[in-house]
Coordinates of C-alpha atoms in Angstrom, one line a residue:
X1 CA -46.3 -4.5 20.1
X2 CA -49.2 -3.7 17.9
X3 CA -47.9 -2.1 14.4
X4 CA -50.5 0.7 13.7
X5 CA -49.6 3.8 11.3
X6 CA -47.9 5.5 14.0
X7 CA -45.7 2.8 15.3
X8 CA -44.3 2.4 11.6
X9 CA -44.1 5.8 11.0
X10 CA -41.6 6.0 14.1
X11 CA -39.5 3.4 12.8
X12 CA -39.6 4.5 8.9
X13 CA -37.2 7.9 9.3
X14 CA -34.5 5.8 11.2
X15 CA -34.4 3.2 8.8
X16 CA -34.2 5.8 5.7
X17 CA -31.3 7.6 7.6
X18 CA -29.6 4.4 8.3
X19 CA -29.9 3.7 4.6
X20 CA -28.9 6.2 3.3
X21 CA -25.9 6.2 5.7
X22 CA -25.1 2.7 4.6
X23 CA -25.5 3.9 0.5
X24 CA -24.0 7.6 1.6
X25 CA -20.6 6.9 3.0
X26 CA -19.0 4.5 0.0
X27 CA -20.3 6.8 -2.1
X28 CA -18.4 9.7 -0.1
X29 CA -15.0 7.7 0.1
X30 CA -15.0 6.8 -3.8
X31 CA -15.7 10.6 -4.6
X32 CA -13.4 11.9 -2.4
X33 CA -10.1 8.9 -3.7
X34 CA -11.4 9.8 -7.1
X35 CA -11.0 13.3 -6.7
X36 CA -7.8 13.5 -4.8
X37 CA -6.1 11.1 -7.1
X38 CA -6.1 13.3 -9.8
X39 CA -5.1 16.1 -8.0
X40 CA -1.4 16.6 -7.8
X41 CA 1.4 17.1 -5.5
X42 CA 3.7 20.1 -5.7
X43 CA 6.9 18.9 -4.5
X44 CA 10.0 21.6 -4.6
X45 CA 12.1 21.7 -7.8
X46 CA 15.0 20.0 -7.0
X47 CA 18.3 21.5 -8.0
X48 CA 20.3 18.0 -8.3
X49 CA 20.9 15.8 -11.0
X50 CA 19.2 12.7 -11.2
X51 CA 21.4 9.7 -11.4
X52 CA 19.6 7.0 -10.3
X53 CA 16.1 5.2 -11.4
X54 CA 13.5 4.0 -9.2
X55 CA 10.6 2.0 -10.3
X56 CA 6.9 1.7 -9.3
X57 CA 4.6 -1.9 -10.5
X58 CA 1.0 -2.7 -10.1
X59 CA -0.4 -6.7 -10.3
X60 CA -3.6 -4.5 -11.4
X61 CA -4.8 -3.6 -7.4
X62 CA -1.6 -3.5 -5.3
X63 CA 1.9 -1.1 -6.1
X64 CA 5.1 -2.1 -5.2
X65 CA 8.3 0.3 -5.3
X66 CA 11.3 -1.1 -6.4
X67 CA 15.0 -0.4 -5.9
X68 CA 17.9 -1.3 -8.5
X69 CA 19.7 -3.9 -5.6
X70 CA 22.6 -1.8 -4.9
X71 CA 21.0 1.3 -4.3
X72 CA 19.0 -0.4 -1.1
X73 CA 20.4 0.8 2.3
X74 CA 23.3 -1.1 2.9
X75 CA 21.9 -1.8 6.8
X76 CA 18.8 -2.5 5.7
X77 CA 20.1 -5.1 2.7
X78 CA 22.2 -6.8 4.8
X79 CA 18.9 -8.1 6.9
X80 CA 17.1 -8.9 3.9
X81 CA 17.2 -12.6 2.9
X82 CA 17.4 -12.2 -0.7
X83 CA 18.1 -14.6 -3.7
X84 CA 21.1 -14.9 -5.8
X85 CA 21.1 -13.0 -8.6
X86 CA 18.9 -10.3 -7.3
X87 CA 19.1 -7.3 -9.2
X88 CA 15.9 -5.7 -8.1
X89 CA 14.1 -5.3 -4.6
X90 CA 10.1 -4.7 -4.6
X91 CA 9.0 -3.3 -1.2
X92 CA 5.3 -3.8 -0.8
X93 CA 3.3 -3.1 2.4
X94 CA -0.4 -4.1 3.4
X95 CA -2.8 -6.0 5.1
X96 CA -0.6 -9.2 6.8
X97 CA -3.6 -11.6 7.0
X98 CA -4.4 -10.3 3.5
X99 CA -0.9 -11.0 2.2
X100 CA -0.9 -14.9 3.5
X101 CA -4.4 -16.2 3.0
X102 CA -4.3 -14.2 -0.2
X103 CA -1.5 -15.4 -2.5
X104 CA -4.1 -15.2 -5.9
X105 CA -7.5 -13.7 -5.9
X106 CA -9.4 -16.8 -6.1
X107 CA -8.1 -17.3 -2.6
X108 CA -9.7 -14.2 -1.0
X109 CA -12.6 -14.7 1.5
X110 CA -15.5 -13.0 2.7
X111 CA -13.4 -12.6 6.4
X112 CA -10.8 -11.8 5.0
X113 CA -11.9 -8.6 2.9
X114 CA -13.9 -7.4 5.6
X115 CA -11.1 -7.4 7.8
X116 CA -9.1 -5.4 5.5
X117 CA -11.5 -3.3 4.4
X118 CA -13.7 -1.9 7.9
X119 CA -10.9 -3.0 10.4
X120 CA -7.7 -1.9 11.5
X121 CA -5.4 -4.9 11.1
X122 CA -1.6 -5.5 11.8
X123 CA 0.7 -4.9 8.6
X124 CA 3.6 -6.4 6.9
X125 CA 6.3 -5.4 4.6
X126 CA 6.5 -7.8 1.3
X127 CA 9.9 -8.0 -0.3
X128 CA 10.5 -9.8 -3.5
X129 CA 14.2 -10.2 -5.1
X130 CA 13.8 -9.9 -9.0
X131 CA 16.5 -10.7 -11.6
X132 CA 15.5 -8.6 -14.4
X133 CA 13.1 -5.7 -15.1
X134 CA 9.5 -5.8 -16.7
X135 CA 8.6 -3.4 -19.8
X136 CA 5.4 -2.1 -17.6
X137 CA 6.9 -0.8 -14.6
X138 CA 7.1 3.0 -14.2
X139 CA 10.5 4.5 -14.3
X140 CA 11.3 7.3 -12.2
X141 CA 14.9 9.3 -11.8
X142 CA 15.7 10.9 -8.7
X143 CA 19.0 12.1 -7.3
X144 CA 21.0 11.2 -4.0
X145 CA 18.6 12.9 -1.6
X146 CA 15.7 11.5 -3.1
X147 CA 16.9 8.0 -2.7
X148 CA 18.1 8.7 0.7
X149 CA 14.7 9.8 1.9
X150 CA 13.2 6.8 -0.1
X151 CA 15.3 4.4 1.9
X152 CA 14.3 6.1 5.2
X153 CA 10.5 5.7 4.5
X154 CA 11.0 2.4 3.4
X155 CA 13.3 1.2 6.4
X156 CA 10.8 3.1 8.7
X157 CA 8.1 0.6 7.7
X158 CA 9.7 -2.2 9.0
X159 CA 9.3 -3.3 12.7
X160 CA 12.0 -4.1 14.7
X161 CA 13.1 -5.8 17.5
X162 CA 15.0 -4.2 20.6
X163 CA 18.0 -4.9 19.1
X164 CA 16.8 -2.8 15.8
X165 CA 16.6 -6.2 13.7
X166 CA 14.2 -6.7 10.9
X167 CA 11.2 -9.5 12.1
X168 CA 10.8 -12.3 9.6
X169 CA 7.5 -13.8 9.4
X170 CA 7.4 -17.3 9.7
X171 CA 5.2 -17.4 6.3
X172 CA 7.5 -18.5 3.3
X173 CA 6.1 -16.9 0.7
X174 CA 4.9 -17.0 -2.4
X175 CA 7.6 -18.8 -4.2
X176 CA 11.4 -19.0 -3.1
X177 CA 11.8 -15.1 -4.4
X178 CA 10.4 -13.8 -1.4
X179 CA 9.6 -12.7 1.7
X180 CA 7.4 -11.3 5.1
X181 CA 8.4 -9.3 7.2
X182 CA 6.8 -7.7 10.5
X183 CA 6.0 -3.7 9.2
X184 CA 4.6 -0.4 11.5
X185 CA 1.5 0.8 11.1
X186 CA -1.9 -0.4 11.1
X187 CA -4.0 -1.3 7.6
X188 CA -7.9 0.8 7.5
X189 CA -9.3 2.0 3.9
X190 CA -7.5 5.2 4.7
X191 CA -4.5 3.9 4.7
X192 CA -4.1 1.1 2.1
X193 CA -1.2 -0.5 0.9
X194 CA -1.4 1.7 -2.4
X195 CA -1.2 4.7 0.0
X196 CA 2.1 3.4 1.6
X197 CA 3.4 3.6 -2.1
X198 CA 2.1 7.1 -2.8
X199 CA 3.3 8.8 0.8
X200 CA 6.8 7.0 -0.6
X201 CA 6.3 9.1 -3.6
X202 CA 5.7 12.0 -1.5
X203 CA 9.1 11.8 0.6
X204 CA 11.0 11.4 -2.2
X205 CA 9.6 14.7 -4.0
X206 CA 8.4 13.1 -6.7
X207 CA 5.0 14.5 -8.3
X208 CA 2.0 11.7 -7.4
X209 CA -1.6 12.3 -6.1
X210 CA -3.1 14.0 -3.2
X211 CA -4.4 10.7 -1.6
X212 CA -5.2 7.7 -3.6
X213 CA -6.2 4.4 -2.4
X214 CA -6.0 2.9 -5.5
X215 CA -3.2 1.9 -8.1
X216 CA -4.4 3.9 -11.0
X217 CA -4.2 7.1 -9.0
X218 CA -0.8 6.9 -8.2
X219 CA 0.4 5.7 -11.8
X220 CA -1.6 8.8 -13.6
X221 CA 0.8 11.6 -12.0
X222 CA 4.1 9.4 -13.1
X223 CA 5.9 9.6 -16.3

C-alpha cells in the first residue's frame, strides 16, 4: 500500500476514536465509583434494638466483614475449620487466583491483575479466625434480623457441593489462621471483592454507598 494523504487520513479518525475509547472508558468507570460511593443508601428505619456488633476492616484495598464467633450461623460454623481461640470470623470474597498468587503485594503480576481486572474469573470466600479485635475496624450494631440476613448473604457466597457442604480449597493459606473456600459468583471490575462487602451492607439495612468498588467508599457512610 502506498501511504498518500488520503490513505492516512482514512486511518487517522479510527485511531483517534480508538484512543479516546481506550483514555474514555477508565475515565468513565472512576467517575461513575467516585460518584456512587458517596452517594448513600436509604435503608428502612428499623424498629429493633440493636444488640449485637458487627465489624468491617480494610488491609488499605480489600474489606472484610467480621462476625463476633458466636454470632456466625451455627450450620455454617460448624463447616468452618477454624482455630482455637477464635473469637472473631473475617469473611472476605474475591478474585481466587488473585487470593493465592497474591498473599502480599509485592507478589502481584502483570497476569494476574489483568485477569482480575478485564476478566471474569472464578471466586473464593477467605475466612480468617481472629483472637482479639483491632482498634481500626469499623463497628456496626444491628439487631437479630439484621444478623440473620447477614448470615444468609454470607452463607449464600459459598459454593457447595450436592450434599450442601462447604468446598475447601486445597490452598493453605496465608498462615495457620486461615482459610479458602470454593464461593458463587464470578469476579469483573463491577463486581469486586469491596462490592461483595458493600451489597452485605446493603442486606443487612445498614446505611453504605450506592456502588463502590473501592474500600474507602464503603468506610465513608459507616460510623
Amino acid at each position: 500500500m502506498v501511504w498518500n494523504s488520503r490513505n492516512i487520513k482514512k486511518w487517522v479518525k479510527p485511531l483517534k476514536n480508538g484512543l479516546a475509547l481506550l483514555i474514555g472508558l477508565p475515565v468513565l468507570y472512576f467517575a461513575a465509583a467516585l460518584l456512587l460511593s458517596v452517594l448513600p443508601t436509604h435503608p428502612s428505619e428499623k424498629n429493633c434494638r440493636p444488640e449485637h456488633k458487627i465489624f468491617v476492616s480494610t488491609n488499605g484495598v480489600h474489606l472484610d466483614i467480621i462476625l463476633p464467633v458466636e454470632n456466625v450461623d451455627p450450620d455454617l460454623r460448624s463447616q468452618l475449620q477454624l482455630a482455637a481461640g477464635t473469637r472473631f470470623v473475617a469473611f472476605g470474597w474475591g478474585d481466587k487466583e488473585f487470593y493465592i498468587k497474591t498473599p502480599e503485594w509485592s507478589d502481584l503480576t502483570f497476569p494476574v491483575a489483568f485477569r482480575a481486572l478485564f476478566l471474569k474469573t472464578e471466586t473464593a470466600m477467605h475466612v480468617t479466625s481472629l483472637g482479639r479485635s483491632f482498634n481500626n475496624w469499623k463497628e456496626v450494631e444491628i439487631c437479630d434480623g439484621q444478623l440473620h440476613a447477614l448470615n444468609n448473604y454470607i452463607d449464600s457466597s459459598f459454593k457447595k457441593n450436592a450434599t450442601g457442604e462447604l468446598q475447601k480449597l486445597d490452598f493453605p493459606g496465608y498462615t495457620c489462621q486461615d482459610d479458602f473456600y470454593e464461593a458463587n459468583g464470578k469476579f469483573t471490575i463491577f463486581f469486586t471483592c469491596n462490592v461483595w462487602a458493600n451489597n452485605a451492607l446493603k442486606k443487612t439495612g445498614i446505611k453504605t454507598a450506592v456502588w463502590s468498588p473501592f474500600d474507602f467508599g464503603v468506610l465513608h457512610h459507616l460510623p
